[in-house]
PDB file of C-alpha atoms and ligand atoms in Angstrom:
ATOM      1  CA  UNK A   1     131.427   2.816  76.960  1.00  0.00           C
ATOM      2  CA  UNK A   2     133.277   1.038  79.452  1.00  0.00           C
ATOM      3  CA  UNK A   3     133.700  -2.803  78.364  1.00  0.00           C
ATOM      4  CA  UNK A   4     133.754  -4.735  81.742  1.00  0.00           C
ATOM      5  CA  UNK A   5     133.725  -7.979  82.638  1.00  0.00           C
ATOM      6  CA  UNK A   6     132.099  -9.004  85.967  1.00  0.00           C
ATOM      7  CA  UNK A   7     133.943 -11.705  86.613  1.00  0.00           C
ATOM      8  CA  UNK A   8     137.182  -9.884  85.853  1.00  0.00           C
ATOM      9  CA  UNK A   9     136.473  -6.952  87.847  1.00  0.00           C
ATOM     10  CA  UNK A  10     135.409  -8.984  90.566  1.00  0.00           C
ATOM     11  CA  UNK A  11     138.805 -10.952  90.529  1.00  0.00           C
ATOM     12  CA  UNK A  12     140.642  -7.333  90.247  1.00  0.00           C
ATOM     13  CA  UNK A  13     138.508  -6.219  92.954  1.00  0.00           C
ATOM     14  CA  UNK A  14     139.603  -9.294  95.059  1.00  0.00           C
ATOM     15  CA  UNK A  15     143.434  -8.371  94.459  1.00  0.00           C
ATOM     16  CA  UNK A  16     143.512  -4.491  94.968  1.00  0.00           C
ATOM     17  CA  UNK A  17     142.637  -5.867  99.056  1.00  0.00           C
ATOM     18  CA  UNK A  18     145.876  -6.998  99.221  1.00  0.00           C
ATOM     19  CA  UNK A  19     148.451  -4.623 101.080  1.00  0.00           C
ATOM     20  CA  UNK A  20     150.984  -2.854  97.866  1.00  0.00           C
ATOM     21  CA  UNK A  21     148.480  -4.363  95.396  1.00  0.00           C
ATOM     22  CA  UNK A  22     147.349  -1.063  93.113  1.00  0.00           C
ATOM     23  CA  UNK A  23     144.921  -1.811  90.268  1.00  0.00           C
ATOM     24  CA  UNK A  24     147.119  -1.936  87.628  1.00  0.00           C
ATOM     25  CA  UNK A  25     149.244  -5.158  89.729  1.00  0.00           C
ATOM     26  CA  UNK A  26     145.642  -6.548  90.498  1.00  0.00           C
ATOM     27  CA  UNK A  27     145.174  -6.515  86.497  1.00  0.00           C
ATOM     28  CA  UNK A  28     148.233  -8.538  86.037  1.00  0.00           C
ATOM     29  CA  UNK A  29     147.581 -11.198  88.277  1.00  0.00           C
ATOM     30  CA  UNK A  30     143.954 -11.275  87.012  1.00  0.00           C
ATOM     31  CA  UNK A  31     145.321 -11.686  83.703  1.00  0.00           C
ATOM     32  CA  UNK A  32     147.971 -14.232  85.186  1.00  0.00           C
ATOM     33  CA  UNK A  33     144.993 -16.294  86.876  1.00  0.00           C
ATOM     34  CA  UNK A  34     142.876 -16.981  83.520  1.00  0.00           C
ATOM     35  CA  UNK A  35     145.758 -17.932  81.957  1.00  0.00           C
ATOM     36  CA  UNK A  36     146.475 -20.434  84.198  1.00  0.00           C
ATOM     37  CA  UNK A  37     145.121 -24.182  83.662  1.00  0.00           C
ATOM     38  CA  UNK A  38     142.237 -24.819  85.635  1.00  0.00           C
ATOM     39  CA  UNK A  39     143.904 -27.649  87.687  1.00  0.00           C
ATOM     40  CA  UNK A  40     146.229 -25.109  88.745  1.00  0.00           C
ATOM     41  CA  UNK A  41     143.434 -22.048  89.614  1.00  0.00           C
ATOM     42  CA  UNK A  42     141.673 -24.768  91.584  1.00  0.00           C
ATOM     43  CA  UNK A  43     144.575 -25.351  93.358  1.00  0.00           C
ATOM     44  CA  UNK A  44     145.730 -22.276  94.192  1.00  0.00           C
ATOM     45  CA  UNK A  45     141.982 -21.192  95.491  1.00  0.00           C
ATOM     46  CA  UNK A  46     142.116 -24.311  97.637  1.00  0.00           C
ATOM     47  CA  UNK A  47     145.613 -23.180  99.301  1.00  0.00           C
ATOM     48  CA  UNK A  48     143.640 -20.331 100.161  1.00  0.00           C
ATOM     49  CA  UNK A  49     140.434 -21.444 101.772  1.00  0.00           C
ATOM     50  CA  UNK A  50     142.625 -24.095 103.820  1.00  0.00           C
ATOM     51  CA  UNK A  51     144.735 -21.885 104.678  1.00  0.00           C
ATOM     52  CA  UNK A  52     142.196 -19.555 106.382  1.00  0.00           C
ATOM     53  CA  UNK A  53     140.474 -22.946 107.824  1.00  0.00           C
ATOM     54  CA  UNK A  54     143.592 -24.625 109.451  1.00  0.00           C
ATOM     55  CA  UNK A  55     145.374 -21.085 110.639  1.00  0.00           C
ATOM     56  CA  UNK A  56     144.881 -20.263 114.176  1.00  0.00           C
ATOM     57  CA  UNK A  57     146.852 -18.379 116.828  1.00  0.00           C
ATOM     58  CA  UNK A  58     148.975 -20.226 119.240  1.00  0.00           C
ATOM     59  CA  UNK A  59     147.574 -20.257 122.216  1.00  0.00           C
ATOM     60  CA  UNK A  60     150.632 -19.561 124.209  1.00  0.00           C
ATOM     61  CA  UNK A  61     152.117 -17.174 122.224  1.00  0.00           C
ATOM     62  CA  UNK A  62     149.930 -15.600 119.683  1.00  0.00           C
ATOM     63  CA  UNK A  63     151.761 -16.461 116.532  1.00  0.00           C
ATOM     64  CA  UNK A  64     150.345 -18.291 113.712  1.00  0.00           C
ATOM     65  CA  UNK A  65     149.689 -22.325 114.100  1.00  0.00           C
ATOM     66  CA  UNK A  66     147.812 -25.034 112.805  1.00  0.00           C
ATOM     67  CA  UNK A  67     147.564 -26.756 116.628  1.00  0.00           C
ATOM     68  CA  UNK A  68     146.560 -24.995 119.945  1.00  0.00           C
ATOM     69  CA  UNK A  69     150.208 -24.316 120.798  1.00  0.00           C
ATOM     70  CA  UNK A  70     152.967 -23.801 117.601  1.00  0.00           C
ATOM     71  CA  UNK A  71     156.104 -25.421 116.849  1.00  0.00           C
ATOM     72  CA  UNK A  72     158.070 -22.944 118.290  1.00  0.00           C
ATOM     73  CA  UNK A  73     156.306 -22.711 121.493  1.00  0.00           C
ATOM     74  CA  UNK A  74     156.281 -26.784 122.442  1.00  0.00           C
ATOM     75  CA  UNK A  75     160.341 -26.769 121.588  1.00  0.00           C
ATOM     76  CA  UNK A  76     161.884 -23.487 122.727  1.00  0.00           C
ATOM     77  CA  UNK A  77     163.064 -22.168 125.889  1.00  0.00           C
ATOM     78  CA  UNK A  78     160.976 -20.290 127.712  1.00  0.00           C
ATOM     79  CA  UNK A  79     163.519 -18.004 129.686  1.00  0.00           C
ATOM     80  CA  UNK A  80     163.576 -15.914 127.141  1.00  0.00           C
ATOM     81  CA  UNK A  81     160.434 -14.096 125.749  1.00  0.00           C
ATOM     82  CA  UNK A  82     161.278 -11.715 122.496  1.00  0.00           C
ATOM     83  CA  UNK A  83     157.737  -9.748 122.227  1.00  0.00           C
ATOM     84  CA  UNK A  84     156.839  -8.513 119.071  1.00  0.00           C
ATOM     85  CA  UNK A  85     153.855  -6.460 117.115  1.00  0.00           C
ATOM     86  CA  UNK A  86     152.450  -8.696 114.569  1.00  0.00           C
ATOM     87  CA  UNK A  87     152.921 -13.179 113.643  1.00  0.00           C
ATOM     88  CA  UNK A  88     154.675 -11.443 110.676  1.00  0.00           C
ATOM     89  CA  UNK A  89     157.631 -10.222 112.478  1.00  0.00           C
ATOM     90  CA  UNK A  90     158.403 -13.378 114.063  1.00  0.00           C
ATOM     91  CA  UNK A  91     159.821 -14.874 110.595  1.00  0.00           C
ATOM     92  CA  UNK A  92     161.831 -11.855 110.118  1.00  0.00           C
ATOM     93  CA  UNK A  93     163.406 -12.866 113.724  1.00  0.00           C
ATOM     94  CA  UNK A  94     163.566 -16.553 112.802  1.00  0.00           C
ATOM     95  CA  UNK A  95     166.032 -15.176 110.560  1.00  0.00           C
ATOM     96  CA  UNK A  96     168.359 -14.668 113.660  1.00  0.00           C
ATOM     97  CA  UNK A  97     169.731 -18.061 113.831  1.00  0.00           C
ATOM     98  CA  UNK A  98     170.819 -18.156 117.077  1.00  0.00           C
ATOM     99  CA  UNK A  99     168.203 -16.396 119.043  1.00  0.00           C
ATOM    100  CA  UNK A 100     166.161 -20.078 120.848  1.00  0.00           C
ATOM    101  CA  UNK A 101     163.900 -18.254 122.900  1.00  0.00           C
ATOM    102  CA  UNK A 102     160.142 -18.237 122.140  1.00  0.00           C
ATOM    103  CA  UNK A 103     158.065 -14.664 121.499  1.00  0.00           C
ATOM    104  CA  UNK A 104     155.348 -13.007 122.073  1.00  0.00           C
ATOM    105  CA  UNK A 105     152.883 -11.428 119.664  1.00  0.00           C
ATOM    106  CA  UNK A 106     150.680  -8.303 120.807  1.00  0.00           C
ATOM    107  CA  UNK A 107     148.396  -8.194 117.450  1.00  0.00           C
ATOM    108  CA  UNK A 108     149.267  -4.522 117.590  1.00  0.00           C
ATOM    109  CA  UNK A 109     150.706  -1.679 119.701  1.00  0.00           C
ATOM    110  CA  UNK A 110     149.426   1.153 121.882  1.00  0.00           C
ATOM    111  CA  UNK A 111     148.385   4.236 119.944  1.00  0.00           C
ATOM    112  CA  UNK A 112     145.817   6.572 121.233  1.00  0.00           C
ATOM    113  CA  UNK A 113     145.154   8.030 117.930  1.00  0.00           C
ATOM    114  CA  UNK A 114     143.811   4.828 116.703  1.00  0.00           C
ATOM    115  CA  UNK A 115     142.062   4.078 120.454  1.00  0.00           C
ATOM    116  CA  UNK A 116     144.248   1.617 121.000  1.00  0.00           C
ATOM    117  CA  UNK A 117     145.046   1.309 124.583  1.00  0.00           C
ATOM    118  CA  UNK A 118     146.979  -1.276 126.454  1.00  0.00           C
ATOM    119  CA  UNK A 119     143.953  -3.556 127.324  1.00  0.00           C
ATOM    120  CA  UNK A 120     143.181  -3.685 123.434  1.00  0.00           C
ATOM    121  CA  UNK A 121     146.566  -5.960 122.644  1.00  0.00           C
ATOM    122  CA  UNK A 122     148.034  -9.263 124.452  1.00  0.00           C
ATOM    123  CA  UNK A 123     149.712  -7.505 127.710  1.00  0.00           C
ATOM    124  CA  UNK A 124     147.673  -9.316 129.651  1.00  0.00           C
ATOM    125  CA  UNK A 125     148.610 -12.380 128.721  1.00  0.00           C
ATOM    126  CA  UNK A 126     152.323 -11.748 128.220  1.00  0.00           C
ATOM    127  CA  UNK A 127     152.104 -11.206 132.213  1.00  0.00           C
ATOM    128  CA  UNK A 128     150.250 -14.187 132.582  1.00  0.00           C
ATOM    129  CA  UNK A 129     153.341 -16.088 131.351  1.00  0.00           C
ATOM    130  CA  UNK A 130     155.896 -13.960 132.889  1.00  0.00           C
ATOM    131  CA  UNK A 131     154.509 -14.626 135.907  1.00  0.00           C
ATOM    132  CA  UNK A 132     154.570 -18.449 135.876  1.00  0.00           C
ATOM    133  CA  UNK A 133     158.072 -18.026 137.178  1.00  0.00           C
ATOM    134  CA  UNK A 134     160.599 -19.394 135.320  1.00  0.00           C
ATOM    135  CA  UNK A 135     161.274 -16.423 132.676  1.00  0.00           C
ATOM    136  CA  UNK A 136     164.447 -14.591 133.098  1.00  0.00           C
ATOM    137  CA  UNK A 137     164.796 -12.064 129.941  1.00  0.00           C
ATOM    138  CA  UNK A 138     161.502 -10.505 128.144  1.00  0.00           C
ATOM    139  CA  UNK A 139     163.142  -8.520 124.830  1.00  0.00           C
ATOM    140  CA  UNK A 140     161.084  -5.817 123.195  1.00  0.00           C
ATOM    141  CA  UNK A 141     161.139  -5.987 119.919  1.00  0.00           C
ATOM    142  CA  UNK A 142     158.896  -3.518 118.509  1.00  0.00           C
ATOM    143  CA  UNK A 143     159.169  -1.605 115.897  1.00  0.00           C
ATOM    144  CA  UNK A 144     161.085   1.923 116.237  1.00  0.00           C
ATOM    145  CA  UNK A 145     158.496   3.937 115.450  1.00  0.00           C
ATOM    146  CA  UNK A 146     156.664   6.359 118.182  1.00  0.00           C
ATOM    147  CA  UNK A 147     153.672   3.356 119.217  1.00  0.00           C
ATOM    148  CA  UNK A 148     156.524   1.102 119.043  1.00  0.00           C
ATOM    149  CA  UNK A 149     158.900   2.591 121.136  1.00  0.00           C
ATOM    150  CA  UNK A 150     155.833   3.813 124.044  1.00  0.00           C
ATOM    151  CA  UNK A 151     154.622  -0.013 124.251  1.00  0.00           C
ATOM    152  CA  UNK A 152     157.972  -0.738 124.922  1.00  0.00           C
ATOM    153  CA  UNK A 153     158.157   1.634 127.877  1.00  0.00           C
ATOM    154  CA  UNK A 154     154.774   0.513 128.815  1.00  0.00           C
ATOM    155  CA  UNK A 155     155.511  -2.963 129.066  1.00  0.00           C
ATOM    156  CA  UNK A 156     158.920  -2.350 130.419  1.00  0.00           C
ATOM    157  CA  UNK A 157     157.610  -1.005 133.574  1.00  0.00           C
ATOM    158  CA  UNK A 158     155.153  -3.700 134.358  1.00  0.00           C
ATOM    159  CA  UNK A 159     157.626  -6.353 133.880  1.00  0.00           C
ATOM    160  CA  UNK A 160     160.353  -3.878 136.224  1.00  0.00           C
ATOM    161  CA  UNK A 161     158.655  -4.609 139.582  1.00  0.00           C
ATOM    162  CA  UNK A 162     158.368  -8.603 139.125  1.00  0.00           C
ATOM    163  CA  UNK A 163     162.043  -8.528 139.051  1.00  0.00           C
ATOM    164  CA  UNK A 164     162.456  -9.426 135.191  1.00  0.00           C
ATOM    165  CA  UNK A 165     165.447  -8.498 132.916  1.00  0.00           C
ATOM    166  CA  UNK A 166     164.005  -6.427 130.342  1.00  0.00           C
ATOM    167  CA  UNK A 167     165.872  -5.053 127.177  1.00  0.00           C
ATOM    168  CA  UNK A 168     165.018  -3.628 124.130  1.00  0.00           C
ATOM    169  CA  UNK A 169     166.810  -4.456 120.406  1.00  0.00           C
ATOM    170  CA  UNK A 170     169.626  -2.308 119.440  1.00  0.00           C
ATOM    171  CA  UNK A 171     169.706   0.731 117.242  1.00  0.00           C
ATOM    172  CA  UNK A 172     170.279  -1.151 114.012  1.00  0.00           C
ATOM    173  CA  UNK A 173     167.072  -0.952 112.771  1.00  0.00           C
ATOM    174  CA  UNK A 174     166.333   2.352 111.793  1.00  0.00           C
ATOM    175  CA  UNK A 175     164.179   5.403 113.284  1.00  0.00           C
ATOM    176  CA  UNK A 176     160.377   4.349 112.092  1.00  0.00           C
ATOM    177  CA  UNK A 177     161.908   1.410 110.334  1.00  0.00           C
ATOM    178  CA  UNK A 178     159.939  -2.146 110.839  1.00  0.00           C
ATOM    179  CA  UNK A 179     161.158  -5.430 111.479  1.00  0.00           C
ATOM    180  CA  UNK A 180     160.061  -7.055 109.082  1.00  0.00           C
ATOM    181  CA  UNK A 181     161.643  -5.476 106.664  1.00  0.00           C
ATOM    182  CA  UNK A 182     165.740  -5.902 108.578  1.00  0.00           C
ATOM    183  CA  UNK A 183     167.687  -8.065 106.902  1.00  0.00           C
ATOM    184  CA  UNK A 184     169.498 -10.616 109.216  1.00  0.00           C
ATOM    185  CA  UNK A 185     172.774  -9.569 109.374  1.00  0.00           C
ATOM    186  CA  UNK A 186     170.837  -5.917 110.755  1.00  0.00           C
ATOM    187  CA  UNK A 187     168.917  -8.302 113.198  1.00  0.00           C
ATOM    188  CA  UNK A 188     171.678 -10.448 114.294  1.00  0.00           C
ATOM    189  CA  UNK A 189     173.436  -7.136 115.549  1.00  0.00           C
ATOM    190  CA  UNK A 190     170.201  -5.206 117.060  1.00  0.00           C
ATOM    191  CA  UNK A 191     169.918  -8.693 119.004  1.00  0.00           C
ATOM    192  CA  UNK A 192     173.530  -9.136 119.694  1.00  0.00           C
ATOM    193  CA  UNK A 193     173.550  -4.973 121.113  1.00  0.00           C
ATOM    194  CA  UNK A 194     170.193  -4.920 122.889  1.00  0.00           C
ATOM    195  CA  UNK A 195     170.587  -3.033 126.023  1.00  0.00           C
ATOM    196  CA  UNK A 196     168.990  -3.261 129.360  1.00  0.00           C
ATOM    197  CA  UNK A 197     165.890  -0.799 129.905  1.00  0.00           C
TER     198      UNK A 197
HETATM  199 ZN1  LIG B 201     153.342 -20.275 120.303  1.00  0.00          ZN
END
């Protein structure tokens, strides 16, 4: 017979729900957990219930915040929009240190096999702030896989008519490759190289 533990399983349970967490890396941090003191387990479940709590999206932008509108939003200028899929990719651009626009998050991109159609992500609102007047550049920084590369298009010819200069990174980053996972020199250059489309 199996000898479980409820309380174990349940923690294993809790860490195979993480994304590249398989059972036997859920076991290990179980394992790592009750080993820990309990000071330190009661802090580290408290990081995590205040970090759901106090995380919001910016209201501007849709990237991650504690306030109504982030950091990055209140101090960056806003002629330059780089748009991207998900809050995550935004610290992989933060890596390009001398891109000081502001961005754009869509919480996803247009793919009909999932349903996913334009109304279901943040286009809406990306022409909300396009059209406020003083943006000059939108950059489409998607991810170079098929959804990526259509909501570019997409977006590229609504922004077209409203006279808007709209390019697209460069070829650095790989066929099907995500951004999140470029290093910055590979950023840098797809930034540096975007063209016009
Ligand atoms: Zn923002």
């Amino acid at each position: 017979m199996k000898n479980s533990i409820e309380s174990m399983d349940k923690l294993i349970n809790s860490f195979t729900k993480l994304p590249a967490v398989g059972q036997k890396t859920a076991e290990r941090y179980a394992y790592s957990i009750i080993s820990m003191d309990r000071n330190e387990v009661v802090e580290f479940a408290n990081n995590l219930i205040n970090a759901k709590d106090s995380i919001k999206f910016c209201s501007v932008c849709g990237n991650w915040s504690e306030e109504d509108v982030c950091s990055i939003c209140k101090t960056r200028s806003s002629e330059i929009i780089c748009v991207v899929k998900e809050p995550k990719d935004i610290l992989a651009m933060e890596k390009v240190r001398n891109y000081n626009g502001t961005y754009h998050v869509l919480h996803g991109c247009i793919n009909p096999l999932q349903g996913k159609g334009p109304d279901d992500i943040r286009i809406k609102e990306l022409l909300a702030r396009v059209s406020k007047g003083d943006v000059k550049e939108v950059i489409m920084a998607t991810n170079s896989d098929v959804e990526g590369e259509a909501t570019s298009m997409y977006i590229a010819k609504l922004l077209k008519p409203l006279d808007i200069k709209v390019t697209r990174l460069a070829q650095g980053i790989s066929m099907g490759s995500d951004i999140e996972y470029a290093d910055e020199v590979t950023l840098t250059k797809a930034l540096q190289d975007r063209r016009e489309i």
